[in-house]
Short mmCIF file of N, CA and C in Angstrom, two decimals:
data_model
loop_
_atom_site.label_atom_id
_atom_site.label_comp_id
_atom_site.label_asym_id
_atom_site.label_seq_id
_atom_site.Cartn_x
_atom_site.Cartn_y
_atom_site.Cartn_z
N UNK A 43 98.09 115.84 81.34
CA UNK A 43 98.50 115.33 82.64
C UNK A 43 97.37 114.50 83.25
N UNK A 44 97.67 113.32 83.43
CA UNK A 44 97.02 112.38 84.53
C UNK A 44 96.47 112.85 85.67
N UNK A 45 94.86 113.08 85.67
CA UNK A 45 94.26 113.49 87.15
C UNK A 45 93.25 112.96 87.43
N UNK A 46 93.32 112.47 88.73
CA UNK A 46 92.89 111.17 89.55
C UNK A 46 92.20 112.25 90.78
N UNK A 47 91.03 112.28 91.31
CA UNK A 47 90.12 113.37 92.48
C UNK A 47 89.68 112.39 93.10
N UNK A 48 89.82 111.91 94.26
CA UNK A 48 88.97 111.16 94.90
C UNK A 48 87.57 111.88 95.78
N UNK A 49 86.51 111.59 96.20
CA UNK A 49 86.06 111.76 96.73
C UNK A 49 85.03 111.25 97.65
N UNK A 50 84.12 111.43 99.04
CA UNK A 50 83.24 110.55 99.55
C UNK A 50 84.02 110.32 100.56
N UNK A 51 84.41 110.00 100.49
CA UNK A 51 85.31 109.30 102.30
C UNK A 51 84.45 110.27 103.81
N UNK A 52 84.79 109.47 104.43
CA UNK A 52 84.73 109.84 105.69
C UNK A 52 84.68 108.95 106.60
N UNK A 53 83.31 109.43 108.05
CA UNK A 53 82.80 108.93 109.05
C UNK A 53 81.92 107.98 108.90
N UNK A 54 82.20 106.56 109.02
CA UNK A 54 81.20 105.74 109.37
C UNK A 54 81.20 104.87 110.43
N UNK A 55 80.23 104.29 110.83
CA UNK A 55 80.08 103.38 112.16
C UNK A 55 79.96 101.64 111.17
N UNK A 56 80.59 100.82 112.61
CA UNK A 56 80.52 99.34 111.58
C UNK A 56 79.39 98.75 111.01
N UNK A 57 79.08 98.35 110.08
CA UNK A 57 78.09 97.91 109.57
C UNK A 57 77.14 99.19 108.93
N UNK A 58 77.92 99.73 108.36
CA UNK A 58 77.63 101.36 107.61
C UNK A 58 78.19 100.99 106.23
N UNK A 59 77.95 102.17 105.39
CA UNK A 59 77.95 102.17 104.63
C UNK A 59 78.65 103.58 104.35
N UNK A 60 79.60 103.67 102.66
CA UNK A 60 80.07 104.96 102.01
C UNK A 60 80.41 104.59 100.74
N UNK A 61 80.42 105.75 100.35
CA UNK A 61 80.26 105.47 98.24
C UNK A 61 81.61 106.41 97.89
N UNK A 62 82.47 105.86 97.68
CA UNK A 62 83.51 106.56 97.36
C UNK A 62 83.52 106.54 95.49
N UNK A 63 84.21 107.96 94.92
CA UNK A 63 84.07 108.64 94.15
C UNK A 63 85.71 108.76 93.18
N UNK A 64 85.84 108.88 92.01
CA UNK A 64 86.87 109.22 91.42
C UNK A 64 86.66 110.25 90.42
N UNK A 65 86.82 111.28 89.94
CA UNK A 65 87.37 111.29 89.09
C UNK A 65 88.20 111.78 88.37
N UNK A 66 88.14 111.57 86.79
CA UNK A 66 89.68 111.14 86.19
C UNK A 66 89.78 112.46 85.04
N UNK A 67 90.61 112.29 84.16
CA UNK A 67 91.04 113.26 83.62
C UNK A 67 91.98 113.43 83.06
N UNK A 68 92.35 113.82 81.56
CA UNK A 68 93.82 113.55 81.39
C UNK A 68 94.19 112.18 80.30
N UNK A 69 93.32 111.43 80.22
CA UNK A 69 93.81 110.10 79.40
C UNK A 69 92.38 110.10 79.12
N UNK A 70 92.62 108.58 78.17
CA UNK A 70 91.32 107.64 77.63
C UNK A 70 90.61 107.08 78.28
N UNK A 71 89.83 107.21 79.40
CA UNK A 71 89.96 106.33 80.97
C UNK A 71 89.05 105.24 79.98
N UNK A 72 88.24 104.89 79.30
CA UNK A 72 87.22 103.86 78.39
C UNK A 72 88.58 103.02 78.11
N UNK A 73 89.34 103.71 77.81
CA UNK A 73 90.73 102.50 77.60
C UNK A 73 91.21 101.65 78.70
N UNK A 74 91.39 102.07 79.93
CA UNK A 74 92.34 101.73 80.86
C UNK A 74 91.47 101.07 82.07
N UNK A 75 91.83 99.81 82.57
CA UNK A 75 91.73 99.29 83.68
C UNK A 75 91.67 100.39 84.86
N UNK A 76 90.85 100.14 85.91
CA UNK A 76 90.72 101.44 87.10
C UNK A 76 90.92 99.96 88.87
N UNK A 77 91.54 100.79 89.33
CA UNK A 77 91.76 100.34 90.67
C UNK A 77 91.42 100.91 91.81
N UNK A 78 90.72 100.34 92.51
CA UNK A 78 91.06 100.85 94.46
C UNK A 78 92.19 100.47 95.04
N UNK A 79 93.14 101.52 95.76
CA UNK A 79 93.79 100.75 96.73
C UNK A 79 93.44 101.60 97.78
N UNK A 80 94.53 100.57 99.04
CA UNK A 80 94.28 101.83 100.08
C UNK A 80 95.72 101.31 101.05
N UNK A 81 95.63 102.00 101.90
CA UNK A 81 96.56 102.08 103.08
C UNK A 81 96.14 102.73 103.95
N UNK A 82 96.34 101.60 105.06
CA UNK A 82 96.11 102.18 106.83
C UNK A 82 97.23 102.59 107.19
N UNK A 83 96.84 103.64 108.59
CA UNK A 83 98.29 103.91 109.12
C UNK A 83 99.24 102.39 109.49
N UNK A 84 100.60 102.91 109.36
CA UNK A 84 101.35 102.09 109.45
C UNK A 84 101.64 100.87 108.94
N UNK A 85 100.64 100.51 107.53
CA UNK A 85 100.86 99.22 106.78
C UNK A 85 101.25 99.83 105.37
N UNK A 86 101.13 98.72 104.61
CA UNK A 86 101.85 98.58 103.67
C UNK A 86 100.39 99.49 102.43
N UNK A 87 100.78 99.67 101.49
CA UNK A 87 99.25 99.84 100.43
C UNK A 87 99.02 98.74 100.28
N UNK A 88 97.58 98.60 99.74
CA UNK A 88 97.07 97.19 99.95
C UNK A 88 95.81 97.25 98.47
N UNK A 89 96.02 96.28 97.63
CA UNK A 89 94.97 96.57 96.82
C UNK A 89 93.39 95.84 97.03
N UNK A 90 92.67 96.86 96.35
CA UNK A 90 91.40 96.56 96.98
C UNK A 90 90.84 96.06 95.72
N UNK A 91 90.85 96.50 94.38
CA UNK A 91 89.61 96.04 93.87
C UNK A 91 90.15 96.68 92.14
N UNK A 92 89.79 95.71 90.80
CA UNK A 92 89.88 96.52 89.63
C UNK A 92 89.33 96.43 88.82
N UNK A 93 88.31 97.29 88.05
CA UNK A 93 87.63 97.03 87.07
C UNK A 93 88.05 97.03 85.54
N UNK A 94 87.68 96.00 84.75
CA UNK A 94 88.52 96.36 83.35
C UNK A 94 87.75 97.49 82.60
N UNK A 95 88.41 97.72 81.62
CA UNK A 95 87.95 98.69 80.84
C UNK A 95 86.39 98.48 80.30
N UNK A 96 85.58 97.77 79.91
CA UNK A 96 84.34 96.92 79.48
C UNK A 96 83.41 97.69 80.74
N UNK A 97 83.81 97.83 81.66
CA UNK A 97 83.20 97.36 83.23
C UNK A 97 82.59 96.25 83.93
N UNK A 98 82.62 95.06 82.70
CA UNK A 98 81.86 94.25 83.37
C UNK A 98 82.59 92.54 84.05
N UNK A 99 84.06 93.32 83.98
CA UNK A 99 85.09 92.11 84.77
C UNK A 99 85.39 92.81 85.78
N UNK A 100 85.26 92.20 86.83
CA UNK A 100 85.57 93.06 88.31
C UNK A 100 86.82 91.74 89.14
N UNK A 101 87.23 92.41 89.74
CA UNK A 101 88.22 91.43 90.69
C UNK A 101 88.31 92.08 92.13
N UNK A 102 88.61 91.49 93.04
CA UNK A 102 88.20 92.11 94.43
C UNK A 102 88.92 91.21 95.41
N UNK A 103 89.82 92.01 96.30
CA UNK A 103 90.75 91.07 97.38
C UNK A 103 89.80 90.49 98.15
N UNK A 104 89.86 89.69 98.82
CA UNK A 104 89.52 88.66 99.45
C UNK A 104 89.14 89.37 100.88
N UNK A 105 89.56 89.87 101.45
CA UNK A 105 89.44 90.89 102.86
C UNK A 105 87.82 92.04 102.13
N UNK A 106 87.79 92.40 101.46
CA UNK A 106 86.62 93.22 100.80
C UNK A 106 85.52 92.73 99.65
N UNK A 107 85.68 91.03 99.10
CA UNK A 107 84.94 90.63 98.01
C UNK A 107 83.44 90.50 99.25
N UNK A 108 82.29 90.50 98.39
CA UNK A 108 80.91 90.40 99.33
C UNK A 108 80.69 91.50 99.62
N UNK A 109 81.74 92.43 99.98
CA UNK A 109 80.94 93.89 100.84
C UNK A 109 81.05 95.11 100.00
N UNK A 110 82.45 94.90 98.91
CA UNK A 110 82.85 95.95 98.35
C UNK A 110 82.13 96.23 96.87
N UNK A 111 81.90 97.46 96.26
CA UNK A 111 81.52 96.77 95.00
C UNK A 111 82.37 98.20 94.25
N UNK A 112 82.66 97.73 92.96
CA UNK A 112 83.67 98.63 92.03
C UNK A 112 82.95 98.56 90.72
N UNK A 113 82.86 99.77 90.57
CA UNK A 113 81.72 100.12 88.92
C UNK A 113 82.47 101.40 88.53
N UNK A 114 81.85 101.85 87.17
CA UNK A 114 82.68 102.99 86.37
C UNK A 114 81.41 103.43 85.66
N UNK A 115 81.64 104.47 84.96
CA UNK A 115 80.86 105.34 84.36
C UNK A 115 82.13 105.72 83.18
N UNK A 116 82.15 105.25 81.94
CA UNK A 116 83.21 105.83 80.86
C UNK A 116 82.74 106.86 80.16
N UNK A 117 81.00 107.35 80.37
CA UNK A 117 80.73 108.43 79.67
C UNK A 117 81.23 109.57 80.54
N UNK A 118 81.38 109.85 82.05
CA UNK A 118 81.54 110.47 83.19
C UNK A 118 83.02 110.56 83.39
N UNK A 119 83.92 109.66 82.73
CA UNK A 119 85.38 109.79 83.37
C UNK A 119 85.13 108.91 84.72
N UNK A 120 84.49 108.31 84.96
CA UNK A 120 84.22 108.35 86.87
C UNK A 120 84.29 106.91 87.13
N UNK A 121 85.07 106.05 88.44
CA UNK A 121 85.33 105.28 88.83
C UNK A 121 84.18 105.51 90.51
N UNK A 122 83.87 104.29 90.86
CA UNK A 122 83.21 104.18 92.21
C UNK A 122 83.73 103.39 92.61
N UNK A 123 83.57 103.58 94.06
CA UNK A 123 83.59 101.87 94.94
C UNK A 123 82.45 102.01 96.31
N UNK A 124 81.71 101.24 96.43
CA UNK A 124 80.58 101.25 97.16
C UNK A 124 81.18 100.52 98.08
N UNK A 125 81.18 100.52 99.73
CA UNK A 125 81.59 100.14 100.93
C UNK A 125 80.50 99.97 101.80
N UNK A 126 80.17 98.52 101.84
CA UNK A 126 78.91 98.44 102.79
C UNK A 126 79.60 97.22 103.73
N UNK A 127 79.06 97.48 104.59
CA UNK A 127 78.85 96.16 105.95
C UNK A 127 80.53 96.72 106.14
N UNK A 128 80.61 97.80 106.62
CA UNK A 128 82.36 98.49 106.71
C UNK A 128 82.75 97.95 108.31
N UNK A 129 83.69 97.37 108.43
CA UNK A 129 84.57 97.00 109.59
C UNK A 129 85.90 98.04 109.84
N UNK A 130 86.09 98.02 110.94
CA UNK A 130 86.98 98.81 111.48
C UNK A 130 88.21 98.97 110.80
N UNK A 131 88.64 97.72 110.72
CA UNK A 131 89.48 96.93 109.54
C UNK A 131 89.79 97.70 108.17
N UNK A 132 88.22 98.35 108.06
CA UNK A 132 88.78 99.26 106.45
C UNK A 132 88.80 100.50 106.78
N UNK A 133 89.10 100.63 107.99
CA UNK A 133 89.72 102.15 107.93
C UNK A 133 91.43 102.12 107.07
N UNK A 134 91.34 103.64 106.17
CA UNK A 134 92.18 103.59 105.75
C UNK A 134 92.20 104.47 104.55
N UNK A 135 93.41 105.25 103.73
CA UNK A 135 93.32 106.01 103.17
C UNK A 135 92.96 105.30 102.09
N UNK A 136 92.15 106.03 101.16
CA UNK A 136 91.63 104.57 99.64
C UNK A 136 91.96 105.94 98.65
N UNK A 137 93.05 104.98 97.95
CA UNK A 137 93.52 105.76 96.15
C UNK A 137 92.66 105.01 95.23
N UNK A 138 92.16 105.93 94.30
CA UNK A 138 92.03 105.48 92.94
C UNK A 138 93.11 105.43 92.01
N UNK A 139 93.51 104.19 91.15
CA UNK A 139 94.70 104.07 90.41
C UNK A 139 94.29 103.74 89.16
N UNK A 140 95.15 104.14 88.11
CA UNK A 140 95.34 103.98 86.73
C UNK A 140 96.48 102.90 86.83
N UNK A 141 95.74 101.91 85.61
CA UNK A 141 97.26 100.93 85.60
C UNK A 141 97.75 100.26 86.45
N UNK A 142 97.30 99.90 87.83
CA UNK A 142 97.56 99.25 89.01
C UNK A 142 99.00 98.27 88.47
N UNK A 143 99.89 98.25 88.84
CA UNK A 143 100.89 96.93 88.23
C UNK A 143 101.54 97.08 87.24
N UNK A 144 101.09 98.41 86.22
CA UNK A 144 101.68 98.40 85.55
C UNK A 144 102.61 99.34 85.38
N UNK A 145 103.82 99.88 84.37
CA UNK A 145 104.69 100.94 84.30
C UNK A 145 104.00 102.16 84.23
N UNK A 146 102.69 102.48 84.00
CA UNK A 146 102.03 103.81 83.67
C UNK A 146 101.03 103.93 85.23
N UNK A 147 101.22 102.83 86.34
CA UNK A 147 100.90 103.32 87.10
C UNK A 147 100.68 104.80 87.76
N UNK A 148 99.63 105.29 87.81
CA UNK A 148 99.54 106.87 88.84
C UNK A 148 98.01 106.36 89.74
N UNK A 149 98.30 107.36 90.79
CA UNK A 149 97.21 107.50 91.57
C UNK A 149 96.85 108.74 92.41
N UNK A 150 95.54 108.70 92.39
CA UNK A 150 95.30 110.19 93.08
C UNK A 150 95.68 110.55 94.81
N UNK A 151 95.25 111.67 95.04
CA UNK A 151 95.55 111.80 96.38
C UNK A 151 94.85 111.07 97.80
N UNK A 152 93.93 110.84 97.31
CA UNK A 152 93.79 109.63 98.35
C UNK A 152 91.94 110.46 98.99
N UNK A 153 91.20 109.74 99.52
CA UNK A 153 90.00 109.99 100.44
C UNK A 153 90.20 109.09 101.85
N UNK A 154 90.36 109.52 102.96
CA UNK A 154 90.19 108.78 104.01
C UNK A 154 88.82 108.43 104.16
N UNK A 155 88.77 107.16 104.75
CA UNK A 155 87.39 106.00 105.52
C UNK A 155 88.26 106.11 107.01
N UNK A 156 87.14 105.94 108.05
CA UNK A 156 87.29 106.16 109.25
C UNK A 156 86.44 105.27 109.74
N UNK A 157 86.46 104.06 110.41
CA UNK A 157 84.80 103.02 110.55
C UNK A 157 85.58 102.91 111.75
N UNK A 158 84.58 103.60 112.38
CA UNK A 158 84.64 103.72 114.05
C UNK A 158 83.10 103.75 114.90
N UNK A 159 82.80 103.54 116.10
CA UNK A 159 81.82 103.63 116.71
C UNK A 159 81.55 104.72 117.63
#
């Protein structure tokens, strides 16, 4: 069974910083593409960021490229995403996903970010 742990989230103030955490379990993760998404209250999910399997192709939405950064560990099972220079804006629940787009899509339960003053 596919298992996705997020962790790290919380309290930060703007122009702060948080290191959010995955990990995985269950599959080949050295095989598989890894994703951030997230969702604020009342919007849609929104993708944030995906690293390929290699780790060294990254892609990053446009609202988070410059501030966000997305790395992996394939000896660890473990996906990151580093959140610096955080705006209010990224408050929001952030999933780690397997497969983003694709039919084998899953994702974990989610870590809330809170960037408040």
């Amino acid at each position: 069974e596919v298992q996705l742990v997020e962790s790290g989230g919380g309290l930060a103030q703007p122009g702060g910083s948080l290191r959010l955490s995955c990990a995985a379990s269950g599959f080949p993760f050295s095989g598989y593409p890894m994703s951030w998404v997230r969702q604020a209250p009342g919007k849609k999910l929104e993708w944030v960021s995906t690293i390929l399997s290699g780790g060294t192709t990254k892609y990053y939405a446009d609202s988070v490229k410059g501030r966000f950064t997305i790395s992996r560990d394939n000896a660890k099972s473990s996906l990151y995403l580093q959140l610096n220079s955080l705006k209010t804006e990224d408050t929001a629940m952030y999933y780690c996903a397997k497969s983003y787009g694709s039919s084998d899509y899953v994702r974990g339960q989610g870590t809330q970010v809170t960037v408040s003053s």
